[in-house]
Amino acid sequence: MEMPATDVPESLVTALRNARNIAVLTGSGISAESGVPTFRDAQTGLWARYDPMELATPEAFERDPRLVWEWYAWRRELVEKAAPNPGHEALAELESRVPDFELLTQNVDGLHRRAGSRNVIELHGNIMRSKCSVEDVLVEPREDDTGVPPSCPGCGAFLRPDVVWFGEILPAGALEKAFDAARDCDVFFSIGTSGLVQPAASLAFEAMRQGAVVVEVNPDDTPLTRHAEYALRGSAGEVLPALVRVAYG
Ligand code: APR
């Protein structure tokens, strides 16, 4: 059922009020209103000529570690300047309204935690953390290291952002927890994601299979739209606060 953002159907309000367990999957769309560009929108400025799919890969880092590190440094600056928006804040409010709540995010910007969300599973890592590209352990560069990328203080290998690149496996345990959340929830939200990248894109269907009410929040169509019980057409920053206000007052 596709509807404009503003009318929250009574049946959805009832489902939210009765829900014991809500699971939410977010993608870069929820951070768009915080000024963090989504993946599939055209890159801005200096990076317009690069395709994120070409930069967020182990091969790109192997080929040109400096370029990839600089791209992430540029994105880190964007994230540091960004603030959570009403969409992030509404999800933190929603978490306080239900007994069990899991927030599964594909985003690496840390904005959910900054908005006050607590039970957050970062499926694709976090851009603000660095790790050794060889030892795969979290480590920060030495203060005086001006290298681009900097080097691991332990073994001297390049550091890299602690994010999941295309073709890499998700953090240990994250995927299992995410599928458990999809299997246990009464309501599953898919917010601000194009639903094109696996395995995250399967979570909504896993929830549907066990009978959860699936709600999509996205201004555009995605492969999930026609399957979702509710497809709320609009931006997360508008739809989510309205939903929480109507459901919980
Ligand atoms: N509110 C809600 N949704 C929005 C908004 C908004 N204000 N603005 C854009 N969107 C939607 C777009 O319509 C699109 O469907 O957010 C989605 C963003 O899709 P992508 O750019 O593909 O981002 P995402 O789905 O998070 O990508 C998944 O793929 O690129 C890899 O690892 C990367 O985590 C990323 C994953």
JSON list of C-alpha atoms in Angstrom, two decimals, residues 122-214:
[
{"chain": "A", "resi": 122, "resn": "GLU", "atom": "CA", "xyz": [26.76, -1.34, 12.21]},
{"chain": "A", "resi": 123, "resn": "LEU", "atom": "CA", "xyz": [26.61, -3.87, 9.37]},
{"chain": "A", "resi": 124, "resn": "HIS", "atom": "CA", "xyz": [29.18, -2.03, 7.25]},
{"chain": "A", "resi": 125, "resn": "GLY", "atom": "CA", "xyz": [31.50, -0.70, 9.99]},
{"chain": "A", "resi": 126, "resn": "ASN", "atom": "CA", "xyz": [32.23, 2.89, 10.95]},
{"chain": "A", "resi": 127, "resn": "ILE", "atom": "CA", "xyz": [34.17, 5.46, 8.93]},
{"chain": "A", "resi": 128, "resn": "MET", "atom": "CA", "xyz": [35.53, 7.17, 12.06]},
{"chain": "A", "resi": 129, "resn": "ARG", "atom": "CA", "xyz": [37.54, 4.09, 13.05]},
{"chain": "A", "resi": 130, "resn": "SER", "atom": "CA", "xyz": [40.79, 2.95, 11.34]},
{"chain": "A", "resi": 131, "resn": "LYS", "atom": "CA", "xyz": [42.33, -0.50, 11.27]},
{"chain": "A", "resi": 132, "resn": "CYS", "atom": "CA", "xyz": [45.56, -2.09, 10.10]},
{"chain": "A", "resi": 133, "resn": "SER", "atom": "CA", "xyz": [45.12, -3.30, 6.50]},
{"chain": "A", "resi": 134, "resn": "VAL", "atom": "CA", "xyz": [47.19, -6.41, 7.26]},
{"chain": "A", "resi": 135, "resn": "GLU", "atom": "CA", "xyz": [46.53, -7.33, 10.90]},
{"chain": "A", "resi": 136, "resn": "ASP", "atom": "CA", "xyz": [42.85, -6.29, 10.66]},
{"chain": "A", "resi": 137, "resn": "VAL", "atom": "CA", "xyz": [42.93, -4.83, 14.17]},
{"chain": "A", "resi": 138, "resn": "LEU", "atom": "CA", "xyz": [41.52, -1.44, 15.15]},
{"chain": "A", "resi": 139, "resn": "VAL", "atom": "CA", "xyz": [44.35, 1.02, 15.51]},
{"chain": "A", "resi": 140, "resn": "GLU", "atom": "CA", "xyz": [44.81, 4.78, 15.23]},
{"chain": "A", "resi": 141, "resn": "PRO", "atom": "CA", "xyz": [47.80, 6.41, 13.52]},
{"chain": "A", "resi": 142, "resn": "ARG", "atom": "CA", "xyz": [50.62, 7.92, 15.60]},
{"chain": "A", "resi": 143, "resn": "GLU", "atom": "CA", "xyz": [50.21, 11.66, 16.17]},
{"chain": "A", "resi": 144, "resn": "ASP", "atom": "CA", "xyz": [53.28, 12.50, 14.07]},
{"chain": "A", "resi": 145, "resn": "ASP", "atom": "CA", "xyz": [52.38, 10.20, 11.17]},
{"chain": "A", "resi": 146, "resn": "THR", "atom": "CA", "xyz": [51.75, 12.42, 8.15]},
{"chain": "A", "resi": 147, "resn": "GLY", "atom": "CA", "xyz": [51.62, 9.53, 5.68]},
{"chain": "A", "resi": 148, "resn": "VAL", "atom": "CA", "xyz": [48.63, 9.23, 3.31]},
{"chain": "A", "resi": 149, "resn": "PRO", "atom": "CA", "xyz": [47.52, 6.61, 4.25]},
{"chain": "A", "resi": 150, "resn": "PRO", "atom": "CA", "xyz": [49.25, 6.56, 7.67]},
{"chain": "A", "resi": 151, "resn": "SER", "atom": "CA", "xyz": [51.00, 3.38, 8.79]},
{"chain": "A", "resi": 152, "resn": "CYS", "atom": "CA", "xyz": [50.18, 0.84, 11.44]},
{"chain": "A", "resi": 153, "resn": "PRO", "atom": "CA", "xyz": [52.30, 1.64, 14.55]},
{"chain": "A", "resi": 154, "resn": "GLY", "atom": "CA", "xyz": [52.59, -2.12, 15.07]},
{"chain": "A", "resi": 155, "resn": "CYS", "atom": "CA", "xyz": [53.61, -3.57, 11.72]},
{"chain": "A", "resi": 156, "resn": "GLY", "atom": "CA", "xyz": [54.06, -0.58, 9.41]},
{"chain": "A", "resi": 157, "resn": "ALA", "atom": "CA", "xyz": [51.36, -1.62, 6.92]},
{"chain": "A", "resi": 158, "resn": "PHE", "atom": "CA", "xyz": [48.92, 1.00, 5.63]},
{"chain": "A", "resi": 159, "resn": "LEU", "atom": "CA", "xyz": [45.93, 1.84, 7.79]},
{"chain": "A", "resi": 160, "resn": "ARG", "atom": "CA", "xyz": [42.46, 1.71, 6.20]},
{"chain": "A", "resi": 161, "resn": "PRO", "atom": "CA", "xyz": [38.98, 2.77, 7.31]},
{"chain": "A", "resi": 162, "resn": "ASP", "atom": "CA", "xyz": [37.12, 0.21, 9.44]},
{"chain": "A", "resi": 163, "resn": "VAL", "atom": "CA", "xyz": [34.35, -0.20, 6.85]},
{"chain": "A", "resi": 164, "resn": "VAL", "atom": "CA", "xyz": [33.13, -3.16, 4.79]},
{"chain": "A", "resi": 165, "resn": "TRP", "atom": "CA", "xyz": [34.15, -2.79, 1.14]},
{"chain": "A", "resi": 166, "resn": "PHE", "atom": "CA", "xyz": [32.39, -4.43, -1.78]},
{"chain": "A", "resi": 167, "resn": "GLY", "atom": "CA", "xyz": [33.29, -8.10, -1.86]},
{"chain": "A", "resi": 168, "resn": "GLU", "atom": "CA", "xyz": [34.27, -8.17, 1.83]},
{"chain": "A", "resi": 169, "resn": "ILE", "atom": "CA", "xyz": [32.47, -10.08, 4.56]},
{"chain": "A", "resi": 170, "resn": "LEU", "atom": "CA", "xyz": [30.48, -8.25, 7.23]},
{"chain": "A", "resi": 171, "resn": "PRO", "atom": "CA", "xyz": [31.79, -7.91, 10.80]},
{"chain": "A", "resi": 172, "resn": "ALA", "atom": "CA", "xyz": [31.68, -11.22, 12.68]},
{"chain": "A", "resi": 173, "resn": "GLY", "atom": "CA", "xyz": [28.33, -11.73, 14.33]},
{"chain": "A", "resi": 174, "resn": "ALA", "atom": "CA", "xyz": [26.70, -8.64, 12.82]},
{"chain": "A", "resi": 175, "resn": "LEU", "atom": "CA", "xyz": [24.88, -10.55, 10.11]},
{"chain": "A", "resi": 176, "resn": "GLU", "atom": "CA", "xyz": [23.66, -13.28, 12.45]},
{"chain": "A", "resi": 177, "resn": "LYS", "atom": "CA", "xyz": [22.34, -10.66, 14.88]},
{"chain": "A", "resi": 178, "resn": "ALA", "atom": "CA", "xyz": [20.68, -8.83, 11.97]},
{"chain": "A", "resi": 179, "resn": "PHE", "atom": "CA", "xyz": [18.91, -11.96, 10.71]},
{"chain": "A", "resi": 180, "resn": "ASP", "atom": "CA", "xyz": [17.87, -12.86, 14.28]},
{"chain": "A", "resi": 181, "resn": "ALA", "atom": "CA", "xyz": [16.37, -9.37, 14.60]},
{"chain": "A", "resi": 182, "resn": "ALA", "atom": "CA", "xyz": [14.48, -9.80, 11.31]},
{"chain": "A", "resi": 183, "resn": "ARG", "atom": "CA", "xyz": [13.19, -13.20, 12.44]},
{"chain": "A", "resi": 184, "resn": "ASP", "atom": "CA", "xyz": [12.04, -12.02, 15.90]},
{"chain": "A", "resi": 185, "resn": "CYS", "atom": "CA", "xyz": [10.35, -8.72, 15.11]},
{"chain": "A", "resi": 186, "resn": "ASP", "atom": "CA", "xyz": [6.66, -7.83, 14.86]},
{"chain": "A", "resi": 187, "resn": "VAL", "atom": "CA", "xyz": [7.35, -4.76, 12.69]},
{"chain": "A", "resi": 188, "resn": "PHE", "atom": "CA", "xyz": [10.31, -4.29, 10.31]},
{"chain": "A", "resi": 189, "resn": "PHE", "atom": "CA", "xyz": [11.19, -0.88, 8.87]},
{"chain": "A", "resi": 190, "resn": "SER", "atom": "CA", "xyz": [13.36, -0.44, 5.77]},
{"chain": "A", "resi": 191, "resn": "ILE", "atom": "CA", "xyz": [14.37, 3.22, 5.70]},
{"chain": "A", "resi": 192, "resn": "GLY", "atom": "CA", "xyz": [16.48, 5.13, 3.19]},
{"chain": "A", "resi": 193, "resn": "THR", "atom": "CA", "xyz": [17.97, 2.17, 1.40]},
{"chain": "A", "resi": 194, "resn": "SER", "atom": "CA", "xyz": [17.82, 1.26, -2.27]},
{"chain": "A", "resi": 195, "resn": "GLY", "atom": "CA", "xyz": [17.74, -2.39, -1.25]},
{"chain": "A", "resi": 196, "resn": "LEU", "atom": "CA", "xyz": [20.33, -3.27, -3.90]},
{"chain": "A", "resi": 197, "resn": "VAL", "atom": "CA", "xyz": [23.15, -4.58, -1.73]},
{"chain": "A", "resi": 198, "resn": "GLN", "atom": "CA", "xyz": [23.13, -8.04, -0.20]},
{"chain": "A", "resi": 199, "resn": "PRO", "atom": "CA", "xyz": [22.96, -9.44, 2.39]},
{"chain": "A", "resi": 200, "resn": "ALA", "atom": "CA", "xyz": [21.26, -6.39, 3.99]},
{"chain": "A", "resi": 201, "resn": "ALA", "atom": "CA", "xyz": [18.62, -6.33, 1.24]},
{"chain": "A", "resi": 202, "resn": "SER", "atom": "CA", "xyz": [17.33, -9.78, 2.28]},
{"chain": "A", "resi": 203, "resn": "LEU", "atom": "CA", "xyz": [16.47, -8.77, 5.84]},
{"chain": "A", "resi": 204, "resn": "ALA", "atom": "CA", "xyz": [13.06, -7.27, 5.00]},
{"chain": "A", "resi": 205, "resn": "PHE", "atom": "CA", "xyz": [12.06, -10.45, 3.14]},
{"chain": "A", "resi": 206, "resn": "GLU", "atom": "CA", "xyz": [13.20, -12.57, 6.09]},
{"chain": "A", "resi": 207, "resn": "ALA", "atom": "CA", "xyz": [10.95, -10.49, 8.35]},
{"chain": "A", "resi": 208, "resn": "MET", "atom": "CA", "xyz": [8.04, -10.79, 5.87]},
{"chain": "A", "resi": 209, "resn": "ARG", "atom": "CA", "xyz": [8.47, -14.57, 5.75]},
{"chain": "A", "resi": 210, "resn": "GLN", "atom": "CA", "xyz": [7.88, -14.86, 9.49]},
{"chain": "A", "resi": 211, "resn": "GLY", "atom": "CA", "xyz": [4.83, -12.61, 9.36]},
{"chain": "A", "resi": 212, "resn": "ALA", "atom": "CA", "xyz": [6.22, -9.24, 10.44]},
{"chain": "A", "resi": 213, "resn": "VAL", "atom": "CA", "xyz": [4.55, -6.05, 9.21]},
{"chain": "A", "resi": 214, "resn": "VAL", "atom": "CA", "xyz": [7.06, -4.54, 6.76]}
]
